[in-house]
Amino acid sequence: MSALSSSEFWQLVTVEDRTAEPESVSERLKALLSDLTDEQLIEFDKQFSLCMRQSYTWELFGAAFVMAGCNDDYGFSEFRCWLISRGEAAFKAALDNADSLADCTPVYYLNEQPYPYLDEYDLIAGLLYEERNEDELPFVPSGLEQPQGKRFKDKPKFLKLAYPQLFAKYWQ
């Protein structure tokens, strides 16, 4: 098998069933990644890490806050995993305009609340690699201590201006 192309990466991470439970989404990815070689797992992890780094912005953090009340780094990491699972087109659209996430529907709901999170989706490749090799994947530093851009203002009047579609759809 050859190296992992960008299109193959997106085929692996993209989830077609938009309302699938987060656990089944993770199980699906784990099953798909099990077929990859170690070299492909390393490449997958690099591409995933790059997407996580590209999406580490205050604009997207604000979108996560409006959609689901996300207010910490751990939650924001899970949110970015969910965003990646929505596929390349949705991911790139969100990087250009976070409010475009209003079009990423439907969203899985937990306790009648939107739940745009995938817990530890970003760790699946590393855990598989570790199981096989009793060694960790090569470390890919994020290089960022803070999200890129200017911090969002969390007052409703500012959120409504910055994220009109998301605010109309999710703010309660």
mmCIF file of N, CA, C and O in Angstrom, residues 2-15 25-26 28-53 81 84-85 118 120-129 132 137-138 140:
data_model
loop_
_atom_site.group_PDB
_atom_site.id
_atom_site.type_symbol
_atom_site.label_atom_id
_atom_site.label_comp_id
_atom_site.label_asym_id
_atom_site.label_seq_id
_atom_site.Cartn_x
_atom_site.Cartn_y
_atom_site.Cartn_z
ATOM 1 N N SER A 2 0.360 2.256 -0.647
ATOM 2 C CA SER A 2 1.128 3.494 -0.757
ATOM 3 C C SER A 2 0.786 4.455 0.378
ATOM 4 O O SER A 2 -0.022 4.156 1.245
ATOM 5 N N ALA A 3 1.398 5.613 0.311
ATOM 6 C CA ALA A 3 1.112 6.654 1.299
ATOM 7 C C ALA A 3 -0.367 7.031 1.213
ATOM 8 O O ALA A 3 -1.059 6.686 0.259
ATOM 9 N N LEU A 4 -0.820 7.739 2.188
ATOM 10 C CA LEU A 4 -2.232 8.111 2.279
ATOM 11 C C LEU A 4 -2.453 9.473 1.630
ATOM 12 O O LEU A 4 -1.865 10.462 2.058
ATOM 13 N N SER A 5 -3.294 9.516 0.614
ATOM 14 C CA SER A 5 -3.572 10.781 -0.070
ATOM 15 C C SER A 5 -4.550 11.620 0.746
ATOM 16 O O SER A 5 -5.231 11.104 1.640
ATOM 17 N N SER A 6 -4.635 12.879 0.384
ATOM 18 C CA SER A 6 -5.580 13.775 1.043
ATOM 19 C C SER A 6 -7.016 13.288 0.852
ATOM 20 O O SER A 6 -7.813 13.287 1.801
ATOM 21 N N SER A 7 -7.348 12.845 -0.351
ATOM 22 C CA SER A 7 -8.725 12.385 -0.595
ATOM 23 C C SER A 7 -9.023 11.106 0.199
ATOM 24 O O SER A 7 -10.136 10.939 0.710
ATOM 25 N N GLU A 8 -8.024 10.230 0.343
ATOM 26 C CA GLU A 8 -8.222 9.026 1.158
ATOM 27 C C GLU A 8 -8.420 9.396 2.630
ATOM 28 O O GLU A 8 -9.254 8.806 3.324
ATOM 29 N N PHE A 9 -7.647 10.386 3.099
ATOM 30 C CA PHE A 9 -7.814 10.864 4.476
ATOM 31 C C PHE A 9 -9.249 11.322 4.704
ATOM 32 O O PHE A 9 -9.901 10.912 5.668
ATOM 33 N N TRP A 10 -9.754 12.161 3.802
ATOM 34 C CA TRP A 10 -11.113 12.693 3.971
ATOM 35 C C TRP A 10 -12.165 11.599 3.858
ATOM 36 O O TRP A 10 -13.182 11.645 4.562
ATOM 37 N N GLN A 11 -11.924 10.588 3.038
ATOM 38 C CA GLN A 11 -12.874 9.466 2.960
ATOM 39 C C GLN A 11 -12.935 8.726 4.289
ATOM 40 O O GLN A 11 -14.007 8.288 4.718
ATOM 41 N N LEU A 12 -11.796 8.592 4.941
ATOM 42 C CA LEU A 12 -11.746 7.880 6.218
ATOM 43 C C LEU A 12 -12.453 8.648 7.339
ATOM 44 O O LEU A 12 -13.190 8.051 8.118
ATOM 45 N N VAL A 13 -12.240 9.952 7.422
ATOM 46 C CA VAL A 13 -12.776 10.712 8.559
ATOM 47 C C VAL A 13 -14.211 11.176 8.364
ATOM 48 O O VAL A 13 -14.909 11.439 9.336
ATOM 49 N N THR A 14 -14.662 11.288 7.124
ATOM 50 C CA THR A 14 -15.984 11.859 6.866
ATOM 51 C C THR A 14 -17.097 10.874 7.218
ATOM 52 O O THR A 14 -17.095 9.735 6.780
ATOM 53 N N VAL A 15 -18.040 11.358 8.003
ATOM 54 C CA VAL A 15 -19.180 10.556 8.454
ATOM 55 C C VAL A 15 -20.422 10.991 7.680
ATOM 56 O O VAL A 15 -20.781 12.166 7.691
ATOM 57 N N VAL A 25 -19.432 6.604 15.650
ATOM 58 C CA VAL A 25 -18.564 7.320 14.708
ATOM 59 C C VAL A 25 -17.105 6.935 14.972
ATOM 60 O O VAL A 25 -16.350 6.631 14.047
ATOM 61 N N SER A 26 -16.730 6.910 16.231
ATOM 62 C CA SER A 26 -15.355 6.538 16.595
ATOM 63 C C SER A 26 -15.069 5.081 16.275
ATOM 64 O O SER A 26 -13.980 4.751 15.785
ATOM 65 N N ARG A 28 -16.421 3.333 13.920
ATOM 66 C CA ARG A 28 -16.304 3.241 12.465
ATOM 67 C C ARG A 28 -14.891 3.629 12.030
ATOM 68 O O ARG A 28 -14.266 2.925 11.238
ATOM 69 N N LEU A 29 -14.382 4.750 12.554
ATOM 70 C CA LEU A 29 -13.039 5.189 12.169
ATOM 71 C C LEU A 29 -11.991 4.169 12.604
ATOM 72 O O LEU A 29 -11.086 3.844 11.830
ATOM 73 N N LYS A 30 -12.137 3.635 13.800
ATOM 74 C CA LYS A 30 -11.165 2.644 14.282
ATOM 75 C C LYS A 30 -11.143 1.430 13.354
ATOM 76 O O LYS A 30 -10.072 0.927 13.013
ATOM 77 N N ALA A 31 -12.308 0.974 12.926
ATOM 78 C CA ALA A 31 -12.378 -0.182 12.014
ATOM 79 C C ALA A 31 -11.707 0.140 10.684
ATOM 80 O O ALA A 31 -10.965 -0.686 10.144
ATOM 81 N N LEU A 32 -11.942 1.340 10.158
ATOM 82 C CA LEU A 32 -11.327 1.726 8.887
ATOM 83 C C LEU A 32 -9.812 1.863 9.008
ATOM 84 O O LEU A 32 -9.075 1.442 8.120
ATOM 85 N N LEU A 33 -9.361 2.441 10.109
ATOM 86 C CA LEU A 33 -7.915 2.644 10.299
ATOM 87 C C LEU A 33 -7.182 1.325 10.543
ATOM 88 O O LEU A 33 -5.985 1.224 10.274
ATOM 89 N N SER A 34 -7.883 0.329 11.018
ATOM 90 C CA SER A 34 -7.260 -0.976 11.284
ATOM 91 C C SER A 34 -6.684 -1.593 10.023
ATOM 92 O O SER A 34 -5.762 -2.406 10.090
ATOM 93 N N ASP A 35 -7.225 -1.229 8.874
ATOM 94 C CA ASP A 35 -6.752 -1.777 7.602
ATOM 95 C C ASP A 35 -5.510 -1.065 7.064
ATOM 96 O O ASP A 35 -4.939 -1.506 6.072
ATOM 97 N N LEU A 36 -5.112 0.037 7.691
ATOM 98 C CA LEU A 36 -3.969 0.810 7.196
ATOM 99 C C LEU A 36 -2.647 0.218 7.667
ATOM 100 O O LEU A 36 -2.573 -0.413 8.720
ATOM 101 N N THR A 37 -1.607 0.467 6.895
ATOM 102 C CA THR A 37 -0.253 0.099 7.318
ATOM 103 C C THR A 37 0.205 1.099 8.379
ATOM 104 O O THR A 37 -0.403 2.159 8.567
ATOM 105 N N ASP A 38 1.300 0.765 9.048
ATOM 106 C CA ASP A 38 1.846 1.701 10.044
ATOM 107 C C ASP A 38 2.209 3.032 9.401
ATOM 108 O O ASP A 38 1.959 4.094 9.975
ATOM 109 N N GLU A 39 2.785 2.989 8.205
ATOM 110 C CA GLU A 39 3.175 4.219 7.508
ATOM 111 C C GLU A 39 1.934 5.062 7.197
ATOM 112 O O GLU A 39 1.958 6.296 7.317
ATOM 113 N N GLN A 40 0.853 4.408 6.805
ATOM 114 C CA GLN A 40 -0.380 5.134 6.510
ATOM 115 C C GLN A 40 -1.000 5.709 7.786
ATOM 116 O O GLN A 40 -1.551 6.810 7.767
ATOM 117 N N LEU A 41 -0.889 4.976 8.891
ATOM 118 C CA LEU A 41 -1.384 5.509 10.170
ATOM 119 C C LEU A 41 -0.608 6.766 10.552
ATOM 120 O O LEU A 41 -1.196 7.745 11.035
ATOM 121 N N ILE A 42 0.696 6.739 10.351
ATOM 122 C CA ILE A 42 1.523 7.913 10.652
ATOM 123 C C ILE A 42 1.080 9.091 9.781
ATOM 124 O O ILE A 42 0.902 10.215 10.271
ATOM 125 N N GLU A 43 0.858 8.845 8.500
ATOM 126 C CA GLU A 43 0.418 9.892 7.581
ATOM 127 C C GLU A 43 -0.979 10.393 7.952
ATOM 128 O O GLU A 43 -1.250 11.593 7.925
ATOM 129 N N PHE A 44 -1.868 9.479 8.305
ATOM 130 C CA PHE A 44 -3.208 9.856 8.740
ATOM 131 C C PHE A 44 -3.120 10.799 9.941
ATOM 132 O O PHE A 44 -3.772 11.839 9.985
ATOM 133 N N ASP A 45 -2.297 10.419 10.919
ATOM 134 C CA ASP A 45 -2.151 11.224 12.131
ATOM 135 C C ASP A 45 -1.602 12.613 11.812
ATOM 136 O O ASP A 45 -2.056 13.607 12.387
ATOM 137 N N LYS A 46 -0.644 12.690 10.889
ATOM 138 C CA LYS A 46 -0.095 13.995 10.482
ATOM 139 C C LYS A 46 -1.182 14.864 9.866
ATOM 140 O O LYS A 46 -1.293 16.051 10.184
ATOM 141 N N GLN A 47 -1.982 14.276 8.964
ATOM 142 C CA GLN A 47 -3.038 15.045 8.307
ATOM 143 C C GLN A 47 -4.107 15.477 9.312
ATOM 144 O O GLN A 47 -4.604 16.599 9.254
ATOM 145 N N PHE A 48 -4.440 14.588 10.245
ATOM 146 C CA PHE A 48 -5.428 14.940 11.265
ATOM 147 C C PHE A 48 -4.899 16.079 12.136
ATOM 148 O O PHE A 48 -5.626 17.040 12.424
ATOM 149 N N SER A 49 -3.641 15.972 12.531
ATOM 150 C CA SER A 49 -3.027 17.017 13.362
ATOM 151 C C SER A 49 -3.004 18.362 12.639
ATOM 152 O O SER A 49 -3.242 19.403 13.259
ATOM 153 N N LEU A 50 -2.739 18.338 11.346
ATOM 154 C CA LEU A 50 -2.754 19.568 10.564
ATOM 155 C C LEU A 50 -4.153 20.194 10.572
ATOM 156 O O LEU A 50 -4.298 21.405 10.754
ATOM 157 N N CYS A 51 -5.177 19.374 10.391
ATOM 158 C CA CYS A 51 -6.557 19.887 10.436
ATOM 159 C C CYS A 51 -6.886 20.465 11.814
ATOM 160 O O CYS A 51 -7.542 21.506 11.909
ATOM 161 N N MET A 52 -6.430 19.781 12.858
ATOM 162 C CA MET A 52 -6.676 20.295 14.212
ATOM 163 C C MET A 52 -5.986 21.651 14.400
ATOM 164 O O MET A 52 -6.560 22.574 14.987
ATOM 165 N N ARG A 53 -4.787 21.774 13.872
ATOM 166 C CA ARG A 53 -4.044 23.032 13.995
ATOM 167 C C ARG A 53 -4.715 24.144 13.184
ATOM 168 O O ARG A 53 -4.870 25.257 13.650
ATOM 169 N N CYS A 81 -12.692 17.895 16.316
ATOM 170 C CA CYS A 81 -12.777 16.522 15.813
ATOM 171 C C CYS A 81 -14.111 16.323 15.096
ATOM 172 O O CYS A 81 -14.157 15.736 14.003
ATOM 173 N N ILE A 84 -14.027 18.040 11.692
ATOM 174 C CA ILE A 84 -13.271 17.242 10.718
ATOM 175 C C ILE A 84 -14.136 16.079 10.209
ATOM 176 O O ILE A 84 -14.124 15.773 9.018
ATOM 177 N N SER A 85 -14.935 15.493 11.093
ATOM 178 C CA SER A 85 -15.780 14.359 10.691
ATOM 179 C C SER A 85 -16.884 14.770 9.716
ATOM 180 O O SER A 85 -17.501 13.915 9.089
ATOM 181 N N LEU A 118 -16.755 14.976 19.282
ATOM 182 C CA LEU A 118 -16.287 13.594 19.163
ATOM 183 C C LEU A 118 -15.114 13.420 20.121
ATOM 184 O O LEU A 118 -14.011 13.932 19.875
ATOM 185 N N GLU A 120 -12.016 12.179 21.785
ATOM 186 C CA GLU A 120 -10.779 11.447 21.480
ATOM 187 C C GLU A 120 -10.726 10.861 20.067
ATOM 188 O O GLU A 120 -10.000 9.914 19.809
ATOM 189 N N TYR A 121 -11.483 11.436 19.145
ATOM 190 C CA TYR A 121 -11.446 11.021 17.733
ATOM 191 C C TYR A 121 -10.032 11.196 17.177
ATOM 192 O O TYR A 121 -9.589 10.420 16.343
ATOM 193 N N ASP A 122 -9.341 12.215 17.683
ATOM 194 C CA ASP A 122 -7.989 12.527 17.229
ATOM 195 C C ASP A 122 -6.939 11.545 17.761
ATOM 196 O O ASP A 122 -5.802 11.552 17.302
ATOM 197 N N LEU A 123 -7.313 10.694 18.708
ATOM 198 C CA LEU A 123 -6.350 9.771 19.319
ATOM 199 C C LEU A 123 -6.413 8.356 18.752
ATOM 200 O O LEU A 123 -5.566 7.520 19.057
ATOM 201 N N ILE A 124 -7.428 8.068 17.933
ATOM 202 C CA ILE A 124 -7.667 6.699 17.474
ATOM 203 C C ILE A 124 -6.460 6.134 16.722
ATOM 204 O O ILE A 124 -6.025 5.010 16.993
ATOM 205 N N ALA A 125 -5.901 6.892 15.796
ATOM 206 C CA ALA A 125 -4.750 6.402 15.017
ATOM 207 C C ALA A 125 -3.570 6.090 15.932
ATOM 208 O O ALA A 125 -2.913 5.054 15.790
ATOM 209 N N GLY A 126 -3.308 6.973 16.878
ATOM 210 C CA GLY A 126 -2.193 6.775 17.798
ATOM 211 C C GLY A 126 -2.367 5.553 18.684
ATOM 212 O O GLY A 126 -1.413 4.803 18.932
ATOM 213 N N LEU A 127 -3.599 5.324 19.144
ATOM 214 C CA LEU A 127 -3.862 4.159 19.983
ATOM 215 C C LEU A 127 -3.698 2.855 19.191
ATOM 216 O O LEU A 127 -3.141 1.880 19.704
ATOM 217 N N LEU A 128 -4.164 2.863 17.950
ATOM 218 C CA LEU A 128 -3.988 1.681 17.099
ATOM 219 C C LEU A 128 -2.504 1.403 16.850
ATOM 220 O O LEU A 128 -2.050 0.258 16.935
ATOM 221 N N TYR A 129 -1.771 2.457 16.537
ATOM 222 C CA TYR A 129 -0.336 2.321 16.276
ATOM 223 C C TYR A 129 0.366 1.758 17.515
ATOM 224 O O TYR A 129 1.212 0.860 17.414
ATOM 225 N N ARG A 132 -0.230 -1.968 18.073
ATOM 226 C CA ARG A 132 0.534 -2.796 17.126
ATOM 227 C C ARG A 132 2.027 -2.816 17.426
ATOM 228 O O ARG A 132 2.686 -3.824 17.237
ATOM 229 N N LEU A 137 3.164 7.010 18.248
ATOM 230 C CA LEU A 137 3.352 7.682 16.962
ATOM 231 C C LEU A 137 4.342 8.824 17.133
ATOM 232 O O LEU A 137 4.439 9.401 18.225
ATOM 233 N N PRO A 138 5.055 9.190 16.077
ATOM 234 C CA PRO A 138 5.930 10.369 16.172
ATOM 235 C C PRO A 138 5.117 11.586 16.601
ATOM 236 O O PRO A 138 3.997 11.794 16.128
ATOM 237 N N VAL A 140 3.713 15.186 16.823
ATOM 238 C CA VAL A 140 3.509 16.313 15.915
ATOM 239 C C VAL A 140 3.086 17.499 16.774
ATOM 240 O O VAL A 140 1.955 17.542 17.252
#
